[in-house]
XYZ file of N, CA and C in Angstrom:
588
model
N 11.312 153.663 210.818
C 11.738 152.418 209.877
C 12.821 151.411 210.483
N 11.942 149.579 211.240
C 12.995 148.423 211.393
C 13.087 147.916 210.307
N 12.894 148.256 208.672
C 14.617 146.741 208.629
C 15.410 148.502 207.525
N 15.025 149.752 207.835
C 16.235 150.183 206.979
C 16.282 150.596 206.297
N 14.519 151.035 205.153
C 13.846 150.590 203.768
C 13.494 151.273 203.619
N 13.659 152.578 202.557
C 13.436 153.774 202.392
C 12.031 153.400 202.439
N 11.142 154.357 202.088
C 9.930 155.065 202.278
C 9.937 156.103 200.815
N 8.517 155.842 200.043
C 8.666 157.504 199.736
C 9.820 157.943 197.959
N 9.854 158.193 197.363
C 9.815 158.645 195.861
C 11.212 159.501 196.110
N 12.635 158.508 195.286
C 13.643 158.317 194.791
C 14.255 159.410 195.301
N 14.808 160.375 195.382
C 15.552 161.687 195.497
C 17.011 161.158 194.484
N 18.211 160.618 194.489
C 19.446 160.217 193.707
C 18.412 159.838 192.164
N 19.067 160.219 191.327
C 17.726 159.638 189.965
C 19.601 159.332 189.305
N 19.701 158.359 189.211
C 20.638 157.649 188.297
C 21.912 158.016 187.624
N 22.586 158.239 187.594
C 23.533 159.546 187.185
C 23.507 158.162 185.718
N 24.009 158.715 184.017
C 23.415 158.286 183.018
C 24.063 158.978 182.181
N 25.424 158.770 181.192
C 25.832 159.529 180.622
C 25.557 159.037 179.761
N 25.699 160.024 178.586
C 25.201 160.567 176.408
C 25.696 159.244 175.965
N 25.082 159.075 174.992
C 25.209 158.466 174.256
C 26.362 159.046 174.065
N 27.811 157.560 173.653
C 28.998 158.674 172.053
C 28.287 158.924 171.252
N 28.062 159.460 170.363
C 27.865 159.744 169.133
C 29.655 158.891 167.985
N 28.403 157.882 166.915
C 29.688 157.952 165.399
C 30.214 159.024 164.950
N 31.737 159.723 164.563
C 31.004 161.196 163.228
C 32.750 160.650 162.719
N 33.549 160.686 161.899
C 33.743 160.101 160.611
C 35.213 162.117 161.205
N 36.136 161.735 160.632
C 36.924 163.685 161.437
C 35.899 164.231 160.687
N 35.994 163.834 159.213
C 35.783 164.725 158.095
C 34.855 165.479 158.581
N 33.786 165.340 159.086
C 32.480 166.309 159.804
C 32.698 166.930 160.909
N 33.759 165.373 161.729
C 34.227 166.497 163.750
C 34.717 168.048 163.757
N 35.969 167.713 161.948
C 36.276 168.889 161.713
C 35.835 170.450 161.572
N 34.741 169.538 160.931
C 34.010 171.642 160.132
C 32.988 172.646 161.371
N 32.802 170.792 162.437
C 32.091 171.718 163.781
C 32.867 173.065 164.613
N 31.790 173.879 164.514
C 32.337 175.670 164.953
C 31.694 175.806 166.353
N 29.848 175.411 165.902
C 29.005 174.968 167.305
C 29.190 174.815 168.823
N 29.767 175.222 169.881
C 29.610 174.357 170.926
C 28.886 175.600 171.640
N 28.207 174.514 172.773
C 27.094 175.721 173.397
C 26.977 174.783 174.958
N 26.011 175.158 175.319
C 25.908 174.534 176.958
C 24.464 174.556 177.209
N 23.974 173.280 177.963
C 22.543 173.215 177.544
C 22.357 173.785 178.757
N 21.627 174.716 179.015
C 21.363 175.080 180.967
C 22.227 175.990 181.085
N 22.481 176.465 182.176
C 22.358 177.495 182.902
C 23.657 177.324 184.711
N 23.194 175.882 184.413
C 24.411 175.751 186.254
C 25.566 175.150 185.336
N 26.270 175.019 186.271
C 28.155 175.098 185.313
C 28.443 173.755 185.034
N 27.808 172.888 185.909
C 27.794 170.940 185.387
C 26.442 170.447 184.375
N 26.083 171.891 183.624
C 24.838 171.807 183.362
C 25.625 171.528 180.911
N 25.669 170.080 180.778
C 26.379 169.252 179.696
C 26.702 170.763 178.456
N 28.549 170.161 177.693
C 28.383 170.893 176.599
C 28.394 170.154 175.367
N 27.746 170.301 174.271
C 27.680 170.119 173.239
C 28.447 170.141 172.271
N 29.084 169.653 171.691
C 29.059 170.388 170.038
C 28.298 169.714 169.286
N 27.827 170.790 167.678
C 26.314 170.182 167.244
C 26.929 170.080 165.558
N 26.785 168.782 165.504
C 27.274 168.300 164.147
C 27.466 169.285 162.995
N 28.037 168.813 161.751
C 27.295 169.904 161.054
C 25.487 169.431 160.094
N 26.088 167.977 160.143
C 24.729 166.407 159.719
C 23.874 167.085 161.077
N 23.561 167.798 161.725
C 22.208 168.027 162.614
C 22.121 167.666 164.014
N 22.936 167.107 164.565
C 22.345 166.783 165.823
C 23.804 167.294 166.839
N 23.039 167.211 167.899
C 24.324 168.106 169.161
C 25.373 166.392 169.075
N 26.233 166.509 170.309
C 26.680 165.258 170.700
C 28.421 166.387 171.995
N 28.002 165.160 172.850
C 28.359 165.980 173.901
C 29.937 164.589 174.548
N 29.392 163.652 173.427
C 30.380 162.234 173.844
C 31.233 161.574 171.559
N 32.116 161.125 171.887
C 32.294 160.258 170.626
C 32.743 159.100 170.945
N 32.715 158.371 170.258
C 32.977 157.495 170.017
C 33.916 156.208 168.264
N 35.147 156.955 168.817
C 35.960 155.762 166.706
C 36.859 155.415 166.980
N 36.910 154.583 165.643
C 38.288 154.113 165.688
C 39.259 154.622 165.048
N 40.083 154.566 164.945
C 41.316 154.932 164.062
C 42.377 154.107 164.438
N 43.381 154.585 163.342
C 44.707 154.672 164.018
C 45.960 155.528 164.235
N 46.488 155.262 165.561
C 47.108 155.481 166.198
C 47.939 155.866 164.638
N 48.506 156.646 164.266
C 50.097 157.081 164.044
C 50.908 157.981 165.006
N 50.179 158.659 166.125
C 51.041 159.449 166.435
C 51.164 160.029 168.034
N 51.877 159.630 168.641
C 52.102 160.752 170.360
C 53.670 160.693 170.833
N 52.458 161.713 171.670
C 53.113 163.021 171.597
C 53.720 163.489 173.265
N 54.128 162.807 174.814
C 54.343 162.678 176.191
C 55.001 164.735 176.303
N 53.991 165.845 176.526
C 53.676 167.266 176.647
C 54.413 167.606 177.923
N 54.892 168.101 178.350
C 55.014 169.248 180.544
C 55.773 168.383 180.742
N 56.003 169.062 181.529
C 57.119 168.603 182.420
C 56.411 168.304 184.805
N 55.698 169.036 184.444
C 54.847 169.127 186.244
C 53.266 169.125 185.383
N 52.607 169.274 184.842
C 51.678 168.637 184.359
C 51.469 167.803 182.525
N 51.761 166.395 183.368
C 52.204 166.260 181.964
C 50.743 165.367 181.218
N 50.939 165.604 180.209
C 50.171 165.044 178.799
C 50.299 164.460 178.003
N 49.127 163.843 177.127
C 49.673 163.147 175.501
C 48.635 163.926 174.868
N 49.205 163.764 173.893
C 48.565 164.119 172.403
C 48.718 163.184 171.796
N 47.925 162.721 170.479
C 48.403 162.215 169.656
C 47.245 162.097 168.506
N 47.247 161.616 167.200
C 47.023 161.680 166.068
C 46.236 160.406 166.065
N 44.864 160.438 164.945
C 44.182 158.724 164.586
C 43.790 159.686 163.935
N 43.681 158.388 163.000
C 43.594 158.520 161.582
C 41.833 157.475 161.041
N 40.965 158.698 161.268
C 39.918 157.786 160.181
C 39.800 157.388 158.825
N 39.020 156.477 157.729
C 38.905 156.873 156.275
C 39.194 158.195 155.447
N 38.146 159.402 156.377
C 37.876 159.881 155.930
C 39.454 161.956 156.331
N 40.304 161.178 156.881
C 41.098 162.480 157.776
C 41.798 161.802 159.074
N 41.875 162.991 160.007
C 42.481 162.730 161.224
C 41.651 164.037 161.997
N 41.730 162.701 163.722
C 41.338 163.125 165.084
C 42.966 163.522 166.557
N 42.727 164.529 165.936
C 43.760 165.180 167.033
C 43.387 164.707 169.118
N 43.525 163.729 169.341
C 43.384 163.830 170.441
C 44.058 164.619 171.769
N 44.097 163.468 173.764
C 44.834 164.182 174.294
C 44.255 163.208 175.708
N 45.122 163.069 176.401
C 44.525 162.966 178.066
C 45.230 164.391 179.310
N 44.663 164.500 179.175
C 45.818 164.231 181.209
C 45.537 164.357 182.067
N 45.678 164.671 183.610
C 47.001 164.726 184.804
C 44.460 164.608 185.475
N 43.636 165.108 184.498
C 42.193 165.162 184.699
C 41.937 163.755 183.807
N 42.955 162.811 183.198
C 42.257 161.560 182.474
C 42.624 160.627 182.923
N 43.036 160.986 183.851
C 44.377 159.717 184.036
C 44.687 158.564 183.368
N 43.887 157.709 184.030
C 43.238 156.372 183.327
C 43.743 156.142 181.740
N 43.140 157.023 181.272
C 42.977 157.880 179.547
C 45.114 157.615 179.238
N 45.310 158.585 180.182
C 46.983 158.590 179.996
C 47.920 157.791 179.663
N 47.247 156.848 180.969
C 48.551 155.551 181.102
C 48.112 155.206 179.397
N 46.494 154.984 179.051
C 46.872 154.042 178.038
C 47.544 154.280 176.760
N 47.074 155.811 176.603
C 48.223 156.227 175.581
C 49.587 156.206 176.046
N 49.851 156.427 177.243
C 51.373 156.104 177.248
C 51.599 154.577 176.970
N 51.124 153.371 177.427
C 51.311 152.386 176.891
C 51.280 151.806 175.314
N 50.538 152.310 174.726
C 50.730 151.816 173.433
C 52.159 153.045 172.313
N 51.662 151.643 170.965
C 52.870 152.352 170.845
C 52.544 152.314 169.415
N 52.187 153.274 168.458
C 51.605 153.530 166.976
C 52.747 152.998 166.321
N 52.091 152.711 164.846
C 50.449 152.439 164.832
C 50.062 151.454 165.405
N 48.643 151.986 165.846
C 47.269 150.948 166.277
C 46.894 151.152 166.244
N 45.702 150.331 166.273
C 44.257 150.475 165.729
C 43.996 150.616 167.147
N 42.942 151.710 167.434
C 42.096 152.356 169.132
C 41.602 152.519 168.647
N 40.835 152.074 170.249
C 38.887 152.591 170.317
C 39.272 153.172 171.424
N 37.975 155.016 171.115
C 38.124 156.362 171.770
C 37.028 156.438 172.123
N 36.564 156.331 173.527
C 35.733 157.261 173.516
C 35.501 159.154 173.852
N 35.196 159.793 174.576
C 36.138 160.206 174.769
C 35.135 162.103 174.222
N 35.877 163.454 174.369
C 34.078 164.902 174.377
C 35.240 165.178 173.619
N 34.508 166.086 172.447
C 34.676 166.849 171.394
C 35.097 168.034 172.064
N 36.004 169.480 171.936
C 35.602 170.126 172.924
C 36.869 171.420 171.171
N 35.843 172.187 171.067
C 35.831 173.938 170.348
C 36.421 174.491 170.634
N 37.635 175.386 169.922
C 38.743 175.960 170.483
C 39.254 177.273 169.774
N 38.568 178.164 169.099
C 39.078 179.199 168.157
C 40.331 179.749 168.379
N 41.336 179.987 167.322
C 42.364 180.251 168.021
C 41.961 182.039 167.484
N 43.788 182.983 168.156
C 43.345 184.087 167.578
C 43.278 184.332 166.047
N 43.789 183.647 165.554
C 43.461 184.368 163.716
C 42.033 183.983 163.147
N 40.489 182.862 164.222
C 39.793 182.803 163.339
C 39.647 181.622 163.614
N 40.792 180.773 163.762
C 40.580 178.952 163.157
C 41.022 178.185 164.119
N 39.237 176.959 163.706
C 38.469 176.397 165.183
C 40.081 175.536 165.172
N 39.787 174.647 165.882
C 40.291 173.442 166.670
C 39.648 172.380 166.854
N 39.449 171.106 166.711
C 38.357 170.532 167.378
C 40.193 169.175 168.140
N 39.973 169.176 169.927
C 40.215 167.825 169.570
C 39.488 167.067 170.157
N 40.001 165.755 171.501
C 38.645 164.857 171.467
C 39.770 164.455 172.774
N 39.245 165.007 173.771
C 39.606 164.902 176.178
C 39.500 163.540 176.493
N 40.107 162.665 175.800
C 39.498 160.814 175.650
C 39.403 160.438 177.733
N 38.784 159.882 177.146
C 38.292 159.291 178.460
C 38.616 157.746 178.282
N 38.642 157.268 177.616
C 39.199 155.497 177.007
C 39.998 155.110 176.533
N 40.556 154.536 176.772
C 41.461 154.547 174.451
C 42.025 152.506 174.843
N 41.981 151.798 173.935
C 41.823 150.712 173.840
C 41.972 150.103 172.533
N 43.336 149.040 172.955
C 44.044 149.028 171.771
C 42.585 147.676 170.452
N 42.616 147.755 169.785
C 41.402 146.973 169.009
C 42.530 146.344 167.623
N 41.723 145.412 166.690
C 41.789 145.157 165.934
C 41.293 145.025 164.419
N 41.414 144.740 163.495
C 41.694 145.692 162.378
C 39.696 145.290 161.684
N 38.873 143.952 162.747
C 37.521 144.267 161.615
C 36.787 144.319 162.989
N 38.059 145.110 164.553
C 36.186 146.595 165.266
C 36.844 147.852 164.732
N 37.601 147.922 163.458
C 37.983 149.474 163.402
C 36.878 149.331 162.420
N 37.126 147.986 161.226
C 35.364 147.876 160.255
C 34.433 147.695 160.126
N 34.453 147.176 161.750
C 33.235 147.205 161.758
C 32.561 148.819 162.385
N 33.483 149.485 162.901
C 33.436 151.031 163.323
C 33.234 152.278 161.950
N 33.463 151.818 161.495
C 32.964 152.439 159.661
C 31.608 152.247 158.908
N 31.837 150.963 159.130
C 30.031 150.550 159.040
C 29.182 151.340 160.129
N 29.451 151.624 161.352
C 28.548 151.649 161.829
C 28.324 153.081 162.154
N 29.551 154.095 161.729
C 29.158 155.176 161.547
C 29.508 156.050 159.803
N 29.476 155.607 159.714
C 29.135 155.185 157.577
C 27.290 155.541 157.749
N 26.724 154.078 158.552
C 24.901 154.436 159.287
C 24.729 155.151 160.534
N 25.279 155.748 160.542
C 24.632 156.768 161.627
C 24.645 158.325 160.843
N 26.214 158.173 159.962
C 26.018 159.475 159.620
C 25.181 159.705 157.948
N 24.702 159.268 157.882
C 23.347 158.336 157.319
C 22.442 158.888 157.884
N 22.072 157.719 159.204
C 20.867 158.363 159.443
C 20.299 160.175 159.724
N 22.224 160.704 160.527
C 21.770 162.507 160.441
C 21.437 162.641 159.033
N 22.075 162.481 158.751
C 21.286 163.317 157.002
C 20.146 162.739 156.624
N 19.414 161.780 157.098
C 17.581 161.668 156.737
C 17.092 161.801 157.952
N 17.498 162.911 158.647
C 16.001 163.695 159.116
C 16.825 164.854 159.593
N 18.148 165.746 158.247
C 18.244 166.809 157.894
C 16.877 167.897 158.129
N 17.189 169.122 158.631
C 16.091 169.645 158.657
C 15.126 168.547 159.425
N 14.286 168.392 160.041
C 13.333 168.130 160.651
C 13.578 168.274 162.208
N 14.296 168.014 161.878
C 14.371 168.500 163.762
C 15.303 170.243 164.249
N 14.805 170.270 165.635
C 16.060 171.729 165.601
C 17.200 172.460 165.374
N 17.746 170.687 165.996
C 19.158 170.573 165.858
C 19.703 170.232 164.171
N 18.767 169.889 163.494
C 20.070 170.094 162.301
C 19.202 170.872 161.988
N 17.888 172.141 161.459
C 17.848 173.186 161.478
C 18.873 173.561 162.126
N 18.716 173.809 162.681
C 19.745 175.361 163.518
C 21.506 174.494 162.493
N 21.930 173.241 162.264
C 22.795 173.044 161.497
C 22.487 173.966 159.663
N 21.907 173.330 160.027
C 21.510 174.441 158.609
C 21.469 175.401 157.815
N 21.189 176.427 159.761
C 21.229 177.750 159.204
C 22.980 178.102 159.790
N 23.723 178.079 160.638
C 24.477 178.293 161.135
C 25.587 177.673 160.358
N 25.624 176.329 159.506
C 26.849 175.455 158.394
C 26.704 175.570 157.152
N 25.564 175.866 156.694
C 25.073 176.161 155.565
C 25.870 174.774 154.363
N 25.891 173.912 154.382
C 26.930 173.411 154.690
C 25.947 172.476 153.373
N 25.674 171.437 151.519
C 24.954 171.023 151.367
C 25.286 169.799 151.984
N 24.456 169.051 152.441
C 24.266 167.207 153.456
C 24.774 166.863 151.665
N 24.687 166.571 150.979
C 25.285 165.560 149.689
C 26.653 165.485 150.395
N 27.725 167.441 150.783
C 28.899 166.788 150.969
C 29.408 165.050 151.739
N 28.645 165.440 152.799
C 27.984 163.999 153.215
C 27.657 162.774 153.382
N 27.387 163.184 152.403
C 26.982 161.283 151.229
C 27.983 160.654 151.620
N 28.885 161.902 149.963
C 30.049 161.440 149.300
C 31.075 161.198 150.524
N 31.436 162.242 151.653
C 32.342 161.905 153.180
C 31.751 160.028 152.583
N 31.008 159.185 152.893
C 30.396 158.110 153.157
C 31.042 157.099 152.722
N 29.874 157.383 151.196
C 30.695 156.555 150.152
C 31.825 156.137 149.518
N 33.073 157.764 150.790
C 33.986 157.679 150.031
C 34.539 156.724 151.532
N 34.276 156.782 152.248
C 34.627 156.320 153.616
C 34.826 154.532 152.993
N 32.704 154.579 152.760
C 33.068 152.955 152.886
C 33.607 151.836 151.643
N 34.318 152.979 150.087
C 34.843 152.971 149.156
C 36.902 152.093 148.850
N 37.232 152.826 150.539
C 38.142 152.533 151.400
C 38.520 151.309 151.308
N 37.620 149.990 152.584
C 37.700 149.429 153.210
C 37.783 147.779 151.869
N 38.601 147.457 152.580
C 38.700 145.933 152.255
C 38.241 144.975 152.632
N 36.589 144.972 152.501
C 36.614 143.717 153.376
C 36.706 142.109 152.824
């Protein structure tokens, strides 16, 4: 090949991250089902949202109300982010150095936009905890926060409109047994709190 150009099919498909789902904290806190999609060690891990959609990553916007630095040798940050429906618990450590440095620079209270991976933990007493392992944390303004609330409301209602019609939503219906009307009320209450 004189010019070094490749011929034949390309072997390496471009890596694409999965879209981050917009979800309110009240719904995410109810998630209990987490699973891998495949047997490979690098297969993606998902959390099944009670409204019936799997999510590998979430995008949330809210108010960082507190942060705490923990650890001596393995330093990491924990924080609380509040949306109109409740609280997200976030964290970033040495495996997320950029997000950890971003959190370290932010002084609460501040509006923040976060992309991260949700993790479900079950404590020995059977309590489930959900934390977001941050990939990025950015300070935003009230307009961005309000836009996110509207977007999260729309995405939640879209999921509820499909509830019971997809394999994931059928599984959510069976596993959680939560009346979808609860999530419609959550959306209504979140929108009612907004002052546009």
